[in-house]
Amino acid sequence: MRKKIVAGNWKMNTTVEEGRKLAAEVNSFVVGLENNDIGVAIAPPFTHLTEIAKSIDNDAICLTAQNCASESRGAYTGEISVGMLKAAGVKAVILGHSERRAYFREDYKTLAKKTDLVLEQEIKPIFCIGETLDEREAGIQADVVKKQLSESLFHLQATSIQNLILAYEPVWAIGTGKTASPEQAQEMHKYIRLVIAEKYGNDIADNLTILYGGSCKPSNAREIFSQADVDGGLIGGAALKAEDFGALISSF
Ligand code: 13P
C-alpha cells in the first residue's frame, strides 16, 4: 500500500525559537495519534534543523530540508551540502519547488544532479512538479509535468525512483488561496502515475507516493486527500499553525 504523507514546507518563515515551538506542538500532536500509518514531515529553514532534530521524535516526524547544494563539497559560498543535512538529522529534501525554479533559476540539469546527490546519501527527495497559470490556460499542463519528470528523473534506475516522493504543485494554486479542485488534482495525479508506469512499470507507479500542494487547508484537504491518486499534501501556509497542520494530518 502507498504511504500517505502530510509534509509541511515552512519556506522562509519563523525564527529558530518560533520554529522550535511549532515543531514541539506538531510533535506532541503526532506522538498522540493513534493511527500512525500517516507519515508526517516538516521542512524548517536550514538554521533550525539541528535544534529541531533535538526537540522532536525523529521516528515519528521526518525532518526535511527545503533545498540542498548541487555539489557535494568545496568552494560554494553559502551552500549547504546533502552530507551536512544528513549529519544534522535530515531524512528528506524538497527539490524542484516552483519557487526555486522561478526565483533561483534552478533548471532540470541542476535538479537531476541534486536528486542524484540526495539519493546517494539515502535521503528521500520530495520532488515537485507543476504547471504555471499560463501553461494551464494553454491546456499544456500534462506536457509540462511529463517534461519535468523525464528531464530530471528518468535517468534514474527503477531501484532509485522508488525511493522518491513526488509532489504535484500547480504554481497557480501556491499561496494564492486558489486550490485545484479535487477533480483537477485527481486528473493530474492519475496522469503523473501513468507517465511513471510507462517508464518504470505499474508496480513502481502504484507504490509511488504523490502529494498535492497548493492552498491546501483543513477545509479542503479531506476532499482532495480522498482522491484515488492523491496520497497526501505538501503544505505551505497552513503548516505554520500547529492546529491547522494537525487538522490536515487528521483529514485522512
Ligand atoms: P501553500 O500551501 O501556502 O499554497 O504552499 C504550497 C507549497 O508551496 C508547499 O510547498
Short mmCIF file of C-alpha atoms and ligand atoms in Angstrom, two decimals:
data_model
loop_
_atom_site.label_atom_id
_atom_site.label_comp_id
_atom_site.label_asym_id
_atom_site.label_seq_id
_atom_site.Cartn_x
_atom_site.Cartn_y
_atom_site.Cartn_z
CA MET A 1 0.00 0.00 0.00
CA ARG A 2 1.16 3.52 -0.76
CA LYS A 3 2.39 5.62 2.12
CA LYS A 4 0.13 8.57 2.99
CA ILE A 5 2.11 11.69 3.92
CA VAL A 6 1.42 15.19 5.13
CA ALA A 7 4.51 17.40 4.79
CA GLY A 8 4.86 20.98 5.97
CA ASN A 9 7.07 23.33 3.96
CA TRP A 10 7.72 26.27 6.24
CA LYS A 11 9.54 28.22 3.50
CA MET A 12 11.36 31.34 4.82
CA ASN A 13 9.26 31.72 7.95
CA THR A 14 9.87 31.58 11.72
CA THR A 15 12.91 32.28 13.87
CA VAL A 16 14.70 29.33 15.45
CA GLU A 17 12.76 29.80 18.66
CA GLU A 18 9.39 30.08 16.90
CA GLY A 19 10.28 27.06 14.82
CA ARG A 20 11.29 25.01 17.85
CA LYS A 21 7.95 25.82 19.48
CA LEU A 22 5.96 24.96 16.34
CA ALA A 23 7.87 21.69 15.91
CA ALA A 24 7.24 20.77 19.55
CA GLU A 25 3.50 21.38 19.09
CA VAL A 26 3.43 19.28 15.92
CA ASN A 27 5.42 16.62 17.74
CA SER A 28 3.00 16.34 20.64
CA PHE A 29 0.11 16.08 18.17
CA VAL A 30 1.83 13.37 16.13
CA VAL A 31 3.04 11.35 19.11
CA GLY A 32 -0.53 11.38 20.47
CA LEU A 33 -2.01 9.98 17.24
CA GLU A 34 -3.48 6.51 17.39
CA ASN A 35 -3.25 5.94 13.66
CA ASN A 36 0.42 6.28 12.82
CA ASP A 37 0.13 4.98 9.27
CA ILE A 38 0.27 8.59 8.12
CA GLY A 39 3.80 9.88 7.58
CA VAL A 40 4.40 13.40 8.83
CA ALA A 41 7.26 15.60 7.64
CA ILE A 42 8.29 19.16 8.49
CA ALA A 43 10.71 21.26 6.45
CA PRO A 44 12.00 24.20 8.53
CA PRO A 45 14.72 26.60 7.31
CA PHE A 46 18.33 25.33 7.41
CA THR A 47 19.22 27.33 10.53
CA HIS A 48 16.59 25.46 12.57
CA LEU A 49 17.38 21.87 11.63
CA THR A 50 19.88 20.90 14.33
CA GLU A 51 17.79 22.47 17.08
CA ILE A 52 14.55 20.91 15.86
CA ALA A 53 16.16 17.48 15.44
CA LYS A 54 16.78 17.58 19.20
CA SER A 55 13.21 18.53 20.08
CA ILE A 56 11.13 16.05 18.04
CA ASP A 57 10.67 12.29 17.92
CA ASN A 58 12.70 11.65 14.78
CA ASP A 59 10.98 8.31 14.19
CA ALA A 60 7.55 9.94 14.19
CA ILE A 61 8.40 13.07 12.20
CA CYS A 62 10.56 13.10 9.09
CA LEU A 63 12.88 16.09 9.40
CA THR A 64 13.10 17.58 5.92
CA ALA A 65 15.22 20.29 4.28
CA GLN A 66 13.83 22.75 1.73
CA ASN A 67 16.81 22.57 -0.61
CA CYS A 68 20.43 21.38 -0.91
CA ALA A 69 23.53 22.21 -2.93
CA SER A 70 24.11 20.65 -6.34
CA GLU A 71 27.72 19.84 -5.38
CA SER A 72 28.87 17.62 -2.55
CA ARG A 73 31.59 19.88 -1.05
CA GLY A 74 34.06 22.64 -1.69
CA ALA A 75 34.21 26.31 -2.57
CA TYR A 76 30.49 27.09 -2.96
CA THR A 77 29.94 30.02 -0.62
CA GLY A 78 26.58 29.97 1.09
CA GLU A 79 25.59 26.48 0.03
CA ILE A 80 24.59 23.52 2.23
CA SER A 81 25.52 20.02 1.10
CA VAL A 82 23.42 16.88 1.42
CA GLY A 83 26.12 15.40 3.66
CA MET A 84 25.75 18.34 6.06
CA LEU A 85 21.98 17.87 6.07
CA LYS A 86 22.32 14.17 6.77
CA ALA A 87 24.66 14.89 9.69
CA ALA A 88 22.05 17.33 11.05
CA GLY A 89 19.44 14.54 11.12
CA VAL A 90 17.62 15.31 7.87
CA LYS A 91 15.81 12.39 6.21
CA ALA A 92 14.19 14.08 3.19
CA VAL A 93 14.87 17.09 0.93
CA ILE A 94 12.36 19.10 -1.12
CA LEU A 95 13.68 19.54 -4.67
CA GLY A 96 12.37 21.41 -7.68
CA HIS A 97 9.93 23.60 -5.80
CA SER A 98 8.46 26.13 -8.22
CA GLU A 99 9.84 28.98 -6.09
CA ARG A 100 13.35 27.60 -6.56
CA ARG A 101 12.77 27.05 -10.26
CA ALA A 102 11.36 30.58 -10.74
CA TYR A 103 13.39 32.79 -8.36
CA PHE A 104 16.70 30.90 -8.29
CA ARG A 105 16.67 29.66 -11.87
CA GLU A 106 17.06 26.00 -10.97
CA ASP A 107 16.92 24.11 -14.23
CA TYR A 108 16.33 20.46 -14.97
CA LYS A 109 20.06 19.63 -15.05
CA THR A 110 20.68 21.14 -11.62
CA LEU A 111 17.65 19.28 -10.29
CA ALA A 112 18.84 15.99 -11.75
CA LYS A 113 22.22 16.49 -10.04
CA LYS A 114 20.62 17.36 -6.73
CA THR A 115 18.35 14.32 -6.96
CA ASP A 116 21.36 12.06 -7.51
CA LEU A 117 23.23 13.54 -4.55
CA VAL A 118 20.22 13.18 -2.25
CA LEU A 119 19.61 9.56 -3.27
CA GLU A 120 23.32 8.73 -2.87
CA GLN A 121 23.05 9.75 0.78
CA GLU A 122 19.97 7.54 1.18
CA ILE A 123 17.77 10.55 1.81
CA LYS A 124 14.34 10.92 0.19
CA PRO A 125 13.82 13.58 -2.43
CA ILE A 126 10.35 15.18 -2.35
CA PHE A 127 10.41 16.20 -5.98
CA CYS A 128 7.99 18.97 -7.02
CA ILE A 129 6.43 19.42 -10.44
CA GLY A 130 3.58 21.55 -11.69
CA GLU A 131 2.46 23.99 -14.35
CA THR A 132 2.08 27.79 -14.25
CA LEU A 133 -1.23 29.57 -14.83
CA ASP A 134 -0.25 30.41 -18.43
CA GLU A 135 0.55 26.78 -19.08
CA ARG A 136 -2.77 25.63 -17.62
CA GLU A 137 -4.67 28.22 -19.63
CA ALA A 138 -2.89 27.00 -22.74
CA GLY A 139 -4.01 23.45 -21.86
CA ILE A 140 -0.44 22.08 -21.80
CA GLN A 141 -0.27 21.04 -18.11
CA ALA A 142 0.16 17.36 -18.93
CA ASP A 143 3.08 18.04 -21.30
CA VAL A 144 4.72 20.33 -18.73
CA VAL A 145 4.73 17.78 -15.90
CA LYS A 146 5.82 14.99 -18.25
CA LYS A 147 8.79 17.08 -19.36
CA GLN A 148 9.70 17.97 -15.77
CA LEU A 149 9.64 14.28 -14.84
CA SER A 150 11.52 12.98 -17.84
CA GLU A 151 14.22 15.66 -17.92
CA SER A 152 15.22 15.49 -14.25
CA LEU A 153 14.29 11.97 -13.15
CA PHE A 154 14.14 9.49 -15.98
CA HIS A 155 17.88 8.83 -15.94
CA LEU A 156 17.26 7.04 -12.61
CA GLN A 157 17.10 3.29 -12.27
CA ALA A 158 13.85 1.74 -11.04
CA THR A 159 15.55 0.94 -7.72
CA SER A 160 16.16 4.66 -7.19
CA ILE A 161 12.90 6.11 -8.42
CA GLN A 162 11.00 4.06 -5.86
CA ASN A 163 12.78 5.99 -3.08
CA LEU A 164 11.31 9.25 -4.29
CA ILE A 165 8.17 11.12 -3.27
CA LEU A 166 6.53 13.32 -5.90
CA ALA A 167 4.58 16.48 -5.20
CA TYR A 168 2.23 17.93 -7.80
CA GLU A 169 2.02 21.64 -7.07
CA PRO A 170 0.23 23.71 -9.69
CA VAL A 171 2.03 27.07 -9.48
CA TRP A 172 -1.27 28.98 -9.81
CA ALA A 173 -2.50 27.36 -6.58
CA ILE A 174 0.56 28.07 -4.41
CA GLY A 175 -0.09 30.74 -1.81
CA THR A 176 -2.98 32.12 -3.85
CA GLY A 177 -5.88 30.64 -1.93
CA LYS A 178 -6.96 29.12 -5.26
CA THR A 179 -6.85 25.34 -4.81
CA ALA A 180 -7.07 22.86 -7.64
CA SER A 181 -10.47 21.21 -7.50
CA PRO A 182 -10.39 17.60 -6.27
CA GLU A 183 -11.15 16.54 -9.87
CA GLN A 184 -8.29 18.62 -11.30
CA ALA A 185 -5.90 17.21 -8.70
CA GLN A 186 -7.02 13.63 -9.36
CA GLU A 187 -6.75 14.07 -13.13
CA MET A 188 -3.15 15.27 -12.87
CA HIS A 189 -2.09 12.73 -10.24
CA LYS A 190 -3.53 9.91 -12.34
CA TYR A 191 -1.66 11.22 -15.38
CA ILE A 192 1.62 11.52 -13.44
CA ARG A 193 1.24 7.93 -12.27
CA LEU A 194 0.60 6.87 -15.86
CA VAL A 195 3.79 8.59 -17.04
CA ILE A 196 5.75 6.80 -14.30
CA ALA A 197 4.09 3.49 -15.24
CA GLU A 198 5.03 3.91 -18.90
CA LYS A 199 8.67 4.33 -17.95
CA TYR A 200 9.04 2.09 -14.88
CA GLY A 201 6.02 -0.25 -14.92
CA ASN A 202 2.79 -0.47 -12.95
CA ASP A 203 4.27 -1.85 -9.72
CA ILE A 204 6.57 1.12 -9.21
CA ALA A 205 3.91 3.62 -10.29
CA ASP A 206 1.30 2.10 -7.97
CA ASN A 207 3.63 2.31 -4.99
CA LEU A 208 4.83 5.86 -5.55
CA THR A 209 3.50 8.48 -3.13
CA ILE A 210 2.26 11.58 -4.96
CA LEU A 211 1.39 14.59 -2.79
CA TYR A 212 -0.77 17.54 -3.75
CA GLY A 213 0.38 21.07 -2.89
CA GLY A 214 -1.24 24.48 -3.33
CA SER A 215 -3.51 26.29 -0.85
CA CYS A 216 -4.32 23.07 0.98
CA LYS A 217 -6.09 23.80 4.26
CA PRO A 218 -8.26 21.97 6.78
CA SER A 219 -11.44 22.99 4.95
CA ASN A 220 -10.48 21.45 1.59
CA ALA A 221 -7.98 18.71 2.46
CA ARG A 222 -10.43 15.93 3.18
CA GLU A 223 -11.92 16.04 -0.30
CA ILE A 224 -8.56 16.37 -2.06
CA PHE A 225 -6.88 13.64 0.01
CA SER A 226 -9.76 11.26 -0.67
CA GLN A 227 -9.00 11.18 -4.41
CA ALA A 228 -7.71 7.80 -5.59
CA ASP A 229 -4.29 9.01 -6.73
CA VAL A 230 -3.67 11.71 -4.13
CA ASP A 231 -1.58 10.38 -1.25
CA GLY A 232 -1.44 13.47 0.94
CA GLY A 233 -0.21 17.00 0.79
CA LEU A 234 2.76 19.33 0.72
CA ILE A 235 1.52 22.21 2.80
CA GLY A 236 2.80 25.80 2.90
CA GLY A 237 0.85 28.45 4.81
CA ALA A 238 -1.30 26.03 6.80
CA ALA A 239 1.82 24.23 8.11
CA LEU A 240 2.77 27.33 10.11
CA LYS A 241 -0.06 26.84 12.60
CA ALA A 242 0.16 23.63 14.61
CA GLU A 243 -3.62 23.47 14.91
CA ASP A 244 -4.20 23.67 11.15
CA PHE A 245 -1.37 21.27 10.38
CA GLY A 246 -2.80 18.83 12.94
CA ALA A 247 -6.22 19.14 11.31
CA LEU A 248 -4.63 18.39 7.93
CA ILE A 249 -2.98 15.26 9.32
CA SER A 250 -6.37 14.21 10.67
CA SER A 251 -8.00 14.74 7.26
CA PHE A 252 -7.40 11.17 6.10
P1 13P B 1 0.62 26.99 0.15
O1 13P B 1 0.03 25.82 0.91
O2 13P B 1 0.94 28.14 1.03
O3 13P B 1 -0.17 27.33 -1.05
O4 13P B 1 2.06 26.49 -0.38
C1 13P B 1 2.16 25.25 -1.01
C2 13P B 1 3.59 24.94 -1.23
O5 13P B 1 4.26 25.62 -1.99
C3 13P B 1 4.17 23.83 -0.49
O6 13P B 1 5.44 23.53 -0.94
#
